[in-house]
């Protein structure tokens, strides 16, 4: 069986894999190949781009797993028993998720492999119970806090101007509010980093950004990416609290280590709805692509039908991006016209302007 989820292709039978490879498919980026014996497929896979392919619980000919790992693939071992506690009643920490090296042996990776290998009813029940427990823990953690969301693309590399801007945003917001993100890499990681260092100076944030730049992305090495984050955490103890709400649906995108509390879910739709609902102080939308656009209009739909006292501000950052590259702003503005939400939607050019709207000094 082959299932397509956005740009993700999941392959769970050799017949489906052979059919697609025979049809000339050579770019397997974003694919998840689950539970297959690939020993007879070595030559065909060697001719493909597997730089961002996830292999979960697959069997390889000698040396082939290492070949794909060197290209940047994520190779996860098979898992017999559930690595997570179905009755969990607390949020995660980064140390819990990254409890072993290399990354493929960590709880974060083992849970992804288990979730996508196991389709039996008992596994589905374990995932549902786990997510219900995390939901309760998140409600307790967020009680009494004012949360502000930061949404944006997962593809921002450390060392880039966009990543640094997202980190400045997190730091500015984190001085007065509790920052919440989707908990992944890119803009999400940067915002959690900035929030973590909200009590630190601008030069200290610059130092942290420089330390991270040695491992710009979790590709080709998630382990180097994690180690660079750990160096920053060791250099700057006593963090300001922030929240990450990632999902094992996107197993090829590891959770970032900078959120002090991590609500990790198996069900992505539940996770997205909860994250938007929590951000009562508003949401900043940094430049992103399909996922960020979806989040903008999911949030807009909630605000469209809400009474004014229940509307959370929406701030889009990047005039050119949101009016020309992906023109979400004209539609959002037209949707808001004449509604109570109209005066709560904003378009700005800088993260500083966005922070001034939601967390004025």
mmCIF file of C-alpha atoms in Angstrom:
data_model
loop_
_atom_site.group_PDB
_atom_site.id
_atom_site.type_symbol
_atom_site.label_atom_id
_atom_site.label_comp_id
_atom_site.label_asym_id
_atom_site.label_seq_id
_atom_site.Cartn_x
_atom_site.Cartn_y
_atom_site.Cartn_z
ATOM 1 C CA UNK A 1 0.000 0.000 0.000
ATOM 2 C CA UNK A 2 1.157 3.523 -0.779
ATOM 3 C CA UNK A 3 -0.289 6.538 0.978
ATOM 4 C CA UNK A 4 0.372 10.166 0.043
ATOM 5 C CA UNK A 5 0.161 12.837 2.747
ATOM 6 C CA UNK A 6 0.985 16.194 1.264
ATOM 7 C CA UNK A 7 4.481 15.704 -0.129
ATOM 8 C CA UNK A 8 5.076 12.562 1.969
ATOM 9 C CA UNK A 9 4.847 9.166 0.241
ATOM 10 C CA UNK A 10 4.510 6.115 2.466
ATOM 11 C CA UNK A 11 5.390 2.743 0.941
ATOM 12 C CA UNK A 12 4.507 -0.405 2.871
ATOM 13 C CA UNK A 13 4.739 -3.152 0.221
ATOM 14 C CA UNK A 14 7.460 -4.353 -2.110
ATOM 15 C CA UNK A 15 4.960 -4.483 -4.970
ATOM 16 C CA UNK A 16 4.274 -0.763 -4.640
ATOM 17 C CA UNK A 17 7.977 0.050 -4.362
ATOM 18 C CA UNK A 18 8.822 -2.039 -7.436
ATOM 19 C CA UNK A 19 5.986 -0.510 -9.427
ATOM 20 C CA UNK A 20 7.112 3.040 -8.762
ATOM 21 C CA UNK A 21 10.790 2.327 -9.367
ATOM 22 C CA UNK A 22 9.954 0.489 -12.596
ATOM 23 C CA UNK A 23 8.028 3.588 -13.704
ATOM 24 C CA UNK A 24 11.231 5.592 -13.494
ATOM 25 C CA UNK A 25 10.843 7.333 -10.148
ATOM 26 C CA UNK A 26 14.310 8.299 -8.944
ATOM 27 C CA UNK A 27 13.740 11.023 -6.366
ATOM 28 C CA UNK A 28 12.593 9.491 -3.071
ATOM 29 C CA UNK A 29 12.945 12.623 -0.952
ATOM 30 C CA UNK A 30 10.200 12.702 1.673
ATOM 31 C CA UNK A 31 9.361 9.009 1.210
ATOM 32 C CA UNK A 32 8.789 6.700 4.180
ATOM 33 C CA UNK A 33 9.549 3.063 3.417
ATOM 34 C CA UNK A 34 8.252 0.913 6.254
ATOM 35 C CA UNK A 35 8.907 -2.698 7.252
ATOM 36 C CA UNK A 36 10.243 -4.006 3.913
ATOM 37 C CA UNK A 37 12.945 -6.520 3.046
ATOM 38 C CA UNK A 38 15.053 -4.415 0.660
ATOM 39 C CA UNK A 39 17.927 -6.835 0.073
ATOM 40 C CA UNK A 40 16.794 -7.548 -3.490
ATOM 41 C CA UNK A 41 16.228 -3.841 -4.169
ATOM 42 C CA UNK A 42 19.759 -2.651 -3.414
ATOM 43 C CA UNK A 43 20.747 -1.734 -6.979
ATOM 44 C CA UNK A 44 17.458 0.026 -7.733
ATOM 45 C CA UNK A 45 17.648 2.086 -4.546
ATOM 46 C CA UNK A 46 21.318 2.893 -5.098
ATOM 47 C CA UNK A 47 20.314 4.657 -8.320
ATOM 48 C CA UNK A 48 17.799 6.883 -6.475
ATOM 49 C CA UNK A 49 18.094 10.085 -4.487
ATOM 50 C CA UNK A 50 17.455 8.884 -0.922
ATOM 51 C CA UNK A 51 18.894 11.971 0.771
ATOM 52 C CA UNK A 52 15.694 12.607 2.748
ATOM 53 C CA UNK A 53 14.107 9.188 2.738
ATOM 54 C CA UNK A 54 13.013 7.516 5.977
ATOM 55 C CA UNK A 55 13.500 3.731 6.224
ATOM 56 C CA UNK A 56 11.665 2.336 9.253
ATOM 57 C CA UNK A 57 12.143 -1.298 10.269
ATOM 58 C CA UNK A 58 13.577 -2.332 6.878
ATOM 59 C CA UNK A 59 16.067 -5.100 6.152
ATOM 60 C CA UNK A 60 19.116 -4.235 4.021
ATOM 61 C CA UNK A 61 21.938 -6.066 2.279
ATOM 62 C CA UNK A 62 25.280 -5.596 4.068
ATOM 63 C CA UNK A 63 26.506 -2.012 3.847
ATOM 64 C CA UNK A 64 23.360 -0.660 2.207
ATOM 65 C CA UNK A 65 21.888 0.961 5.324
ATOM 66 C CA UNK A 66 25.151 2.810 5.852
ATOM 67 C CA UNK A 67 25.164 3.901 2.188
ATOM 68 C CA UNK A 68 21.768 5.572 2.565
ATOM 69 C CA UNK A 69 22.652 7.117 5.930
ATOM 70 C CA UNK A 70 25.721 8.761 4.370
ATOM 71 C CA UNK A 71 23.470 10.270 1.713
ATOM 72 C CA UNK A 72 21.272 11.783 4.430
ATOM 73 C CA UNK A 73 18.535 9.167 4.802
ATOM 74 C CA UNK A 74 17.088 8.346 8.224
ATOM 75 C CA UNK A 75 17.367 4.609 8.924
ATOM 76 C CA UNK A 76 15.307 3.499 11.931
ATOM 77 C CA UNK A 77 15.474 0.049 13.512
ATOM 78 C CA UNK A 78 12.508 -2.234 13.926
ATOM 79 C CA UNK A 79 10.680 -1.988 17.246
ATOM 80 C CA UNK A 80 8.747 -4.854 18.778
ATOM 81 C CA UNK A 81 7.204 -3.190 21.822
ATOM 82 C CA UNK A 82 5.822 0.301 22.311
ATOM 83 C CA UNK A 83 8.708 2.571 23.352
ATOM 84 C CA UNK A 84 6.287 5.149 24.778
ATOM 85 C CA UNK A 85 4.170 4.950 27.933
ATOM 86 C CA UNK A 86 0.486 4.884 26.873
ATOM 87 C CA UNK A 87 -0.430 6.223 30.324
ATOM 88 C CA UNK A 88 1.979 9.143 30.277
ATOM 89 C CA UNK A 89 0.711 12.179 32.207
ATOM 90 C CA UNK A 90 3.596 14.653 31.838
ATOM 91 C CA UNK A 91 5.129 16.606 28.972
ATOM 92 C CA UNK A 92 8.470 15.570 27.501
ATOM 93 C CA UNK A 93 11.872 17.146 27.901
ATOM 94 C CA UNK A 94 14.530 17.190 25.212
ATOM 95 C CA UNK A 95 16.676 14.863 27.322
ATOM 96 C CA UNK A 96 13.903 12.269 27.338
ATOM 97 C CA UNK A 97 13.388 12.375 23.577
ATOM 98 C CA UNK A 98 17.141 12.368 22.890
ATOM 99 C CA UNK A 99 18.026 9.652 25.365
ATOM 100 C CA UNK A 100 20.548 7.828 23.175
ATOM 101 C CA UNK A 101 23.028 8.324 20.353
ATOM 102 C CA UNK A 102 23.004 8.021 17.420
ATOM 103 C CA UNK A 103 19.650 9.691 16.773
ATOM 104 C CA UNK A 104 18.230 6.527 15.192
ATOM 105 C CA UNK A 105 18.424 4.854 18.630
ATOM 106 C CA UNK A 106 16.784 7.695 20.546
ATOM 107 C CA UNK A 107 13.248 7.608 21.941
ATOM 108 C CA UNK A 108 12.234 10.230 19.367
ATOM 109 C CA UNK A 109 13.267 7.972 16.483
ATOM 110 C CA UNK A 110 12.099 4.724 18.096
ATOM 111 C CA UNK A 111 8.621 6.144 18.689
ATOM 112 C CA UNK A 112 8.352 7.226 15.061
ATOM 113 C CA UNK A 113 9.424 3.783 13.840
ATOM 114 C CA UNK A 114 6.969 2.032 16.156
ATOM 115 C CA UNK A 115 4.080 4.328 15.192
ATOM 116 C CA UNK A 116 4.514 3.641 11.485
ATOM 117 C CA UNK A 117 5.241 -0.071 11.764
ATOM 118 C CA UNK A 118 2.331 -0.912 14.042
ATOM 119 C CA UNK A 119 -1.229 -0.674 12.706
ATOM 120 C CA UNK A 120 -2.959 -3.169 15.024
ATOM 121 C CA UNK A 121 -5.810 -2.009 17.227
ATOM 122 C CA UNK A 122 -3.741 -2.319 20.397
ATOM 123 C CA UNK A 123 -1.103 0.033 18.940
ATOM 124 C CA UNK A 124 -3.810 2.499 17.873
ATOM 125 C CA UNK A 125 -5.210 2.403 21.391
ATOM 126 C CA UNK A 126 -1.747 3.010 22.873
ATOM 127 C CA UNK A 127 -1.262 6.058 20.629
ATOM 128 C CA UNK A 128 -4.694 7.451 21.513
ATOM 129 C CA UNK A 129 -4.140 6.950 25.256
ATOM 130 C CA UNK A 130 -0.707 8.549 25.005
ATOM 131 C CA UNK A 131 -2.072 11.629 23.212
ATOM 132 C CA UNK A 132 -4.910 11.995 25.715
ATOM 133 C CA UNK A 133 -2.375 11.974 28.544
ATOM 134 C CA UNK A 134 -0.183 14.557 26.815
ATOM 135 C CA UNK A 135 -3.292 16.671 26.223
ATOM 136 C CA UNK A 136 -4.065 16.703 29.943
ATOM 137 C CA UNK A 137 -0.468 17.475 30.848
ATOM 138 C CA UNK A 138 -0.422 20.356 28.382
ATOM 139 C CA UNK A 139 -3.610 21.821 29.832
ATOM 140 C CA UNK A 140 -2.029 21.780 33.300
ATOM 141 C CA UNK A 141 1.252 23.271 32.080
ATOM 142 C CA UNK A 142 -0.375 26.106 30.153
ATOM 143 C CA UNK A 143 -2.848 27.093 32.898
ATOM 144 C CA UNK A 144 -2.140 30.628 34.059
ATOM 145 C CA UNK A 145 0.231 31.386 31.173
ATOM 146 C CA UNK A 146 -0.358 33.725 28.226
ATOM 147 C CA UNK A 147 0.887 31.909 25.148
ATOM 148 C CA UNK A 148 1.921 33.494 21.853
ATOM 149 C CA UNK A 149 2.485 31.300 18.824
ATOM 150 C CA UNK A 150 5.249 31.564 16.258
ATOM 151 C CA UNK A 151 4.620 29.684 13.014
ATOM 152 C CA UNK A 152 6.967 29.407 10.036
ATOM 153 C CA UNK A 153 8.830 27.168 7.659
ATOM 154 C CA UNK A 154 10.740 24.103 8.842
ATOM 155 C CA UNK A 155 13.391 24.522 6.135
ATOM 156 C CA UNK A 156 15.219 27.563 7.550
ATOM 157 C CA UNK A 157 18.864 26.667 8.121
ATOM 158 C CA UNK A 158 20.860 27.777 11.111
ATOM 159 C CA UNK A 159 23.289 30.513 10.157
ATOM 160 C CA UNK A 160 20.847 32.241 7.803
ATOM 161 C CA UNK A 161 19.264 35.676 8.153
ATOM 162 C CA UNK A 162 15.747 34.220 8.379
ATOM 163 C CA UNK A 163 16.735 31.909 11.223
ATOM 164 C CA UNK A 164 18.365 34.786 13.124
ATOM 165 C CA UNK A 165 15.243 36.936 12.664
ATOM 166 C CA UNK A 166 13.006 34.165 14.016
ATOM 167 C CA UNK A 167 15.317 33.827 17.025
ATOM 168 C CA UNK A 168 15.121 37.579 17.693
ATOM 169 C CA UNK A 169 11.352 37.276 17.484
ATOM 170 C CA UNK A 170 11.324 34.513 20.087
ATOM 171 C CA UNK A 171 13.533 36.534 22.411
ATOM 172 C CA UNK A 172 11.405 39.690 22.127
ATOM 173 C CA UNK A 173 8.140 37.839 22.700
ATOM 174 C CA UNK A 174 9.574 35.649 25.447
ATOM 175 C CA UNK A 175 10.254 38.647 27.666
ATOM 176 C CA UNK A 176 6.535 39.151 28.310
ATOM 177 C CA UNK A 177 4.735 36.055 27.037
ATOM 178 C CA UNK A 178 5.280 32.300 26.803
ATOM 179 C CA UNK A 179 6.328 31.352 23.275
ATOM 180 C CA UNK A 180 4.766 28.268 21.680
ATOM 181 C CA UNK A 181 5.815 26.708 18.361
ATOM 182 C CA UNK A 182 5.238 23.528 16.397
ATOM 183 C CA UNK A 183 8.384 22.197 18.068
ATOM 184 C CA UNK A 184 10.255 21.233 14.915
ATOM 185 C CA UNK A 185 13.358 22.569 13.150
ATOM 186 C CA UNK A 186 13.773 25.774 11.133
ATOM 187 C CA UNK A 187 11.727 28.806 12.210
ATOM 188 C CA UNK A 188 10.194 26.786 15.057
ATOM 189 C CA UNK A 189 13.573 25.913 16.521
ATOM 190 C CA UNK A 190 14.800 29.484 16.123
ATOM 191 C CA UNK A 191 11.788 30.912 17.974
ATOM 192 C CA UNK A 192 12.205 28.396 20.817
ATOM 193 C CA UNK A 193 15.911 29.277 20.968
ATOM 194 C CA UNK A 194 15.177 32.993 21.219
ATOM 195 C CA UNK A 195 12.516 32.414 23.860
ATOM 196 C CA UNK A 196 14.895 30.212 25.845
ATOM 197 C CA UNK A 197 17.352 33.133 25.928
ATOM 198 C CA UNK A 198 14.723 35.826 26.601
ATOM 199 C CA UNK A 199 16.519 36.898 29.789
ATOM 200 C CA UNK A 200 19.869 37.042 27.987
ATOM 201 C CA UNK A 201 21.424 39.906 26.020
ATOM 202 C CA UNK A 202 21.451 40.374 22.267
ATOM 203 C CA UNK A 203 25.178 39.544 22.039
ATOM 204 C CA UNK A 204 24.556 36.306 23.935
ATOM 205 C CA UNK A 205 21.890 35.336 21.405
ATOM 206 C CA UNK A 206 24.380 36.126 18.635
ATOM 207 C CA UNK A 207 26.888 33.812 20.319
ATOM 208 C CA UNK A 208 24.311 31.029 20.445
ATOM 209 C CA UNK A 209 23.522 31.504 16.749
ATOM 210 C CA UNK A 210 27.206 31.277 15.911
ATOM 211 C CA UNK A 211 27.559 28.014 17.859
ATOM 212 C CA UNK A 212 24.610 26.514 15.983
ATOM 213 C CA UNK A 213 25.859 27.540 12.541
ATOM 214 C CA UNK A 214 28.382 24.679 12.573
ATOM 215 C CA UNK A 215 25.447 22.286 11.935
ATOM 216 C CA UNK A 216 23.001 24.223 9.716
ATOM 217 C CA UNK A 217 20.449 21.423 9.332
ATOM 218 C CA UNK A 218 19.506 17.988 10.605
ATOM 219 C CA UNK A 219 20.540 16.798 7.135
ATOM 220 C CA UNK A 220 22.822 15.076 6.485
ATOM 221 C CA UNK A 221 23.536 14.405 10.184
ATOM 222 C CA UNK A 222 20.860 14.647 12.866
ATOM 223 C CA UNK A 223 23.559 13.790 15.407
ATOM 224 C CA UNK A 224 25.694 16.845 14.542
ATOM 225 C CA UNK A 225 22.536 18.974 14.653
ATOM 226 C CA UNK A 226 21.690 17.691 18.135
ATOM 227 C CA UNK A 227 25.248 18.110 19.427
ATOM 228 C CA UNK A 228 25.371 21.757 18.346
ATOM 229 C CA UNK A 229 22.103 22.397 20.204
ATOM 230 C CA UNK A 230 23.471 20.704 23.307
ATOM 231 C CA UNK A 231 26.515 23.010 23.241
ATOM 232 C CA UNK A 232 24.203 26.026 23.306
ATOM 233 C CA UNK A 233 22.140 24.548 26.155
ATOM 234 C CA UNK A 234 25.290 23.893 28.195
ATOM 235 C CA UNK A 235 26.630 27.385 27.482
ATOM 236 C CA UNK A 236 23.417 29.140 28.561
ATOM 237 C CA UNK A 237 21.747 27.431 31.562
ATOM 238 C CA UNK A 238 18.654 28.697 33.415
ATOM 239 C CA UNK A 239 16.322 28.980 30.416
ATOM 240 C CA UNK A 240 13.104 30.942 30.121
ATOM 241 C CA UNK A 241 10.188 28.544 29.603
ATOM 242 C CA UNK A 242 8.771 27.936 26.135
ATOM 243 C CA UNK A 243 6.640 25.252 24.541
ATOM 244 C CA UNK A 244 7.057 22.959 21.542
ATOM 245 C CA UNK A 245 4.138 20.949 20.151
ATOM 246 C CA UNK A 246 5.659 18.586 17.551
ATOM 247 C CA UNK A 247 4.311 15.366 16.081
ATOM 248 C CA UNK A 248 5.555 11.906 15.203
ATOM 249 C CA UNK A 249 3.580 12.229 11.973
ATOM 250 C CA UNK A 250 6.619 14.084 10.604
ATOM 251 C CA UNK A 251 9.278 11.657 11.772
ATOM 252 C CA UNK A 252 11.787 12.957 9.272
ATOM 253 C CA UNK A 253 11.719 16.311 11.109
ATOM 254 C CA UNK A 254 13.182 15.822 14.589
ATOM 255 C CA UNK A 255 11.942 17.847 17.540
ATOM 256 C CA UNK A 256 14.088 20.828 18.464
ATOM 257 C CA UNK A 257 15.863 20.790 21.826
ATOM 258 C CA UNK A 258 15.260 24.401 22.890
ATOM 259 C CA UNK A 259 11.658 24.202 24.108
ATOM 260 C CA UNK A 260 11.675 23.540 27.847
ATOM 261 C CA UNK A 261 8.358 21.669 27.629
ATOM 262 C CA UNK A 262 7.476 19.399 24.696
ATOM 263 C CA UNK A 263 3.970 18.130 24.017
ATOM 264 C CA UNK A 264 4.629 15.517 21.366
ATOM 265 C CA UNK A 265 1.606 13.901 19.734
ATOM 266 C CA UNK A 266 1.026 11.017 17.348
ATOM 267 C CA UNK A 267 -2.107 12.586 15.811
ATOM 268 C CA UNK A 268 -1.067 15.590 13.767
ATOM 269 C CA UNK A 269 -4.557 17.069 13.303
ATOM 270 C CA UNK A 270 -5.111 17.065 17.061
ATOM 271 C CA UNK A 271 -1.752 18.684 17.651
ATOM 272 C CA UNK A 272 -2.371 21.485 15.140
ATOM 273 C CA UNK A 273 -5.790 22.334 16.539
ATOM 274 C CA UNK A 274 -4.516 22.368 20.122
ATOM 275 C CA UNK A 275 -1.540 24.589 19.265
ATOM 276 C CA UNK A 276 -3.755 27.216 17.618
ATOM 277 C CA UNK A 277 -6.263 27.064 20.466
ATOM 278 C CA UNK A 278 -3.595 27.599 23.128
ATOM 279 C CA UNK A 279 -2.194 30.830 21.696
ATOM 280 C CA UNK A 280 -4.555 33.289 23.347
ATOM 281 C CA UNK A 281 -2.068 36.171 23.040
ATOM 282 C CA UNK A 282 -1.934 35.844 19.260
ATOM 283 C CA UNK A 283 0.144 34.177 16.568
ATOM 284 C CA UNK A 284 3.002 35.435 14.405
ATOM 285 C CA UNK A 285 3.278 33.855 10.956
ATOM 286 C CA UNK A 286 6.811 34.044 9.570
ATOM 287 C CA UNK A 287 7.474 33.309 5.887
ATOM 288 C CA UNK A 288 6.681 29.681 5.147
ATOM 289 C CA UNK A 289 5.067 27.431 2.572
ATOM 290 C CA UNK A 290 2.138 25.003 2.513
ATOM 291 C CA UNK A 291 2.045 24.195 6.214
ATOM 292 C CA UNK A 292 2.225 27.825 7.283
ATOM 293 C CA UNK A 293 -0.469 28.837 4.793
ATOM 294 C CA UNK A 294 -2.706 26.093 6.194
ATOM 295 C CA UNK A 295 -2.100 27.382 9.722
ATOM 296 C CA UNK A 296 -2.949 30.961 8.710
ATOM 297 C CA UNK A 297 -6.364 30.017 7.382
ATOM 298 C CA UNK A 298 -7.066 27.463 10.084
ATOM 299 C CA UNK A 299 -6.513 30.256 12.597
ATOM 300 C CA UNK A 300 -8.465 32.709 10.423
ATOM 301 C CA UNK A 301 -11.453 30.359 10.380
ATOM 302 C CA UNK A 302 -11.502 30.270 14.181
ATOM 303 C CA UNK A 303 -11.300 34.072 14.358
ATOM 304 C CA UNK A 304 -13.908 34.536 11.616
ATOM 305 C CA UNK A 305 -16.621 32.910 13.705
ATOM 306 C CA UNK A 306 -15.429 34.107 17.117
ATOM 307 C CA UNK A 307 -16.869 36.937 19.154
ATOM 308 C CA UNK A 308 -14.446 39.829 19.512
ATOM 309 C CA UNK A 309 -13.479 38.915 23.070
ATOM 310 C CA UNK A 310 -12.329 35.491 21.791
ATOM 311 C CA UNK A 311 -10.256 36.702 18.824
ATOM 312 C CA UNK A 312 -6.485 36.233 19.024
ATOM 313 C CA UNK A 313 -4.397 38.663 16.932
ATOM 314 C CA UNK A 314 -2.752 37.427 13.730
ATOM 315 C CA UNK A 315 0.476 39.052 12.532
ATOM 316 C CA UNK A 316 2.000 38.121 9.163
ATOM 317 C CA UNK A 317 5.692 39.030 8.815
ATOM 318 C CA UNK A 318 7.129 39.721 5.366
ATOM 319 C CA UNK A 319 5.130 41.993 3.097
ATOM 320 C CA UNK A 320 6.664 40.713 -0.150
ATOM 321 C CA UNK A 321 6.315 37.063 0.841
ATOM 322 C CA UNK A 322 2.650 37.289 1.892
ATOM 323 C CA UNK A 323 1.509 39.635 -0.899
ATOM 324 C CA UNK A 324 3.537 38.377 -3.875
ATOM 325 C CA UNK A 325 5.340 35.070 -3.276
ATOM 326 C CA UNK A 326 2.369 33.435 -1.521
ATOM 327 C CA UNK A 327 -0.378 36.099 -1.505
ATOM 328 C CA UNK A 328 -2.215 34.970 1.600
ATOM 329 C CA UNK A 329 -2.591 38.524 2.899
ATOM 330 C CA UNK A 330 -5.079 39.834 0.300
ATOM 331 C CA UNK A 331 -7.373 36.878 0.943
ATOM 332 C CA UNK A 332 -7.027 37.153 4.712
ATOM 333 C CA UNK A 333 -7.780 40.877 4.599
ATOM 334 C CA UNK A 334 -10.808 40.296 2.355
ATOM 335 C CA UNK A 335 -12.052 37.556 4.683
ATOM 336 C CA UNK A 336 -11.702 39.820 7.714
ATOM 337 C CA UNK A 337 -13.376 42.863 6.148
ATOM 338 C CA UNK A 338 -16.427 43.910 8.127
ATOM 339 C CA UNK A 339 -15.916 41.186 10.734
ATOM 340 C CA UNK A 340 -14.885 41.657 14.400
ATOM 341 C CA UNK A 341 -11.511 40.143 13.465
ATOM 342 C CA UNK A 342 -10.707 42.933 10.975
ATOM 343 C CA UNK A 343 -8.740 45.107 13.378
ATOM 344 C CA UNK A 344 -6.866 42.101 14.754
ATOM 345 C CA UNK A 345 -5.071 41.047 11.550
ATOM 346 C CA UNK A 346 -1.783 42.741 10.676
ATOM 347 C CA UNK A 347 0.925 42.684 8.003
ATOM 348 C CA UNK A 348 4.399 43.941 8.963
ATOM 349 C CA UNK A 349 7.874 43.888 7.480
ATOM 350 C CA UNK A 350 10.008 43.002 10.509
ATOM 351 C CA UNK A 351 9.951 40.754 13.546
ATOM 352 C CA UNK A 352 10.523 43.806 15.716
ATOM 353 C CA UNK A 353 7.292 45.351 14.435
ATOM 354 C CA UNK A 354 5.433 42.095 15.082
ATOM 355 C CA UNK A 355 6.750 41.883 18.638
ATOM 356 C CA UNK A 356 5.750 45.498 19.270
ATOM 357 C CA UNK A 357 2.143 44.617 18.371
ATOM 358 C CA UNK A 358 1.841 41.533 20.572
ATOM 359 C CA UNK A 359 4.269 42.211 23.431
ATOM 360 C CA UNK A 360 4.879 45.977 23.660
ATOM 361 C CA UNK A 361 7.623 47.056 26.033
#
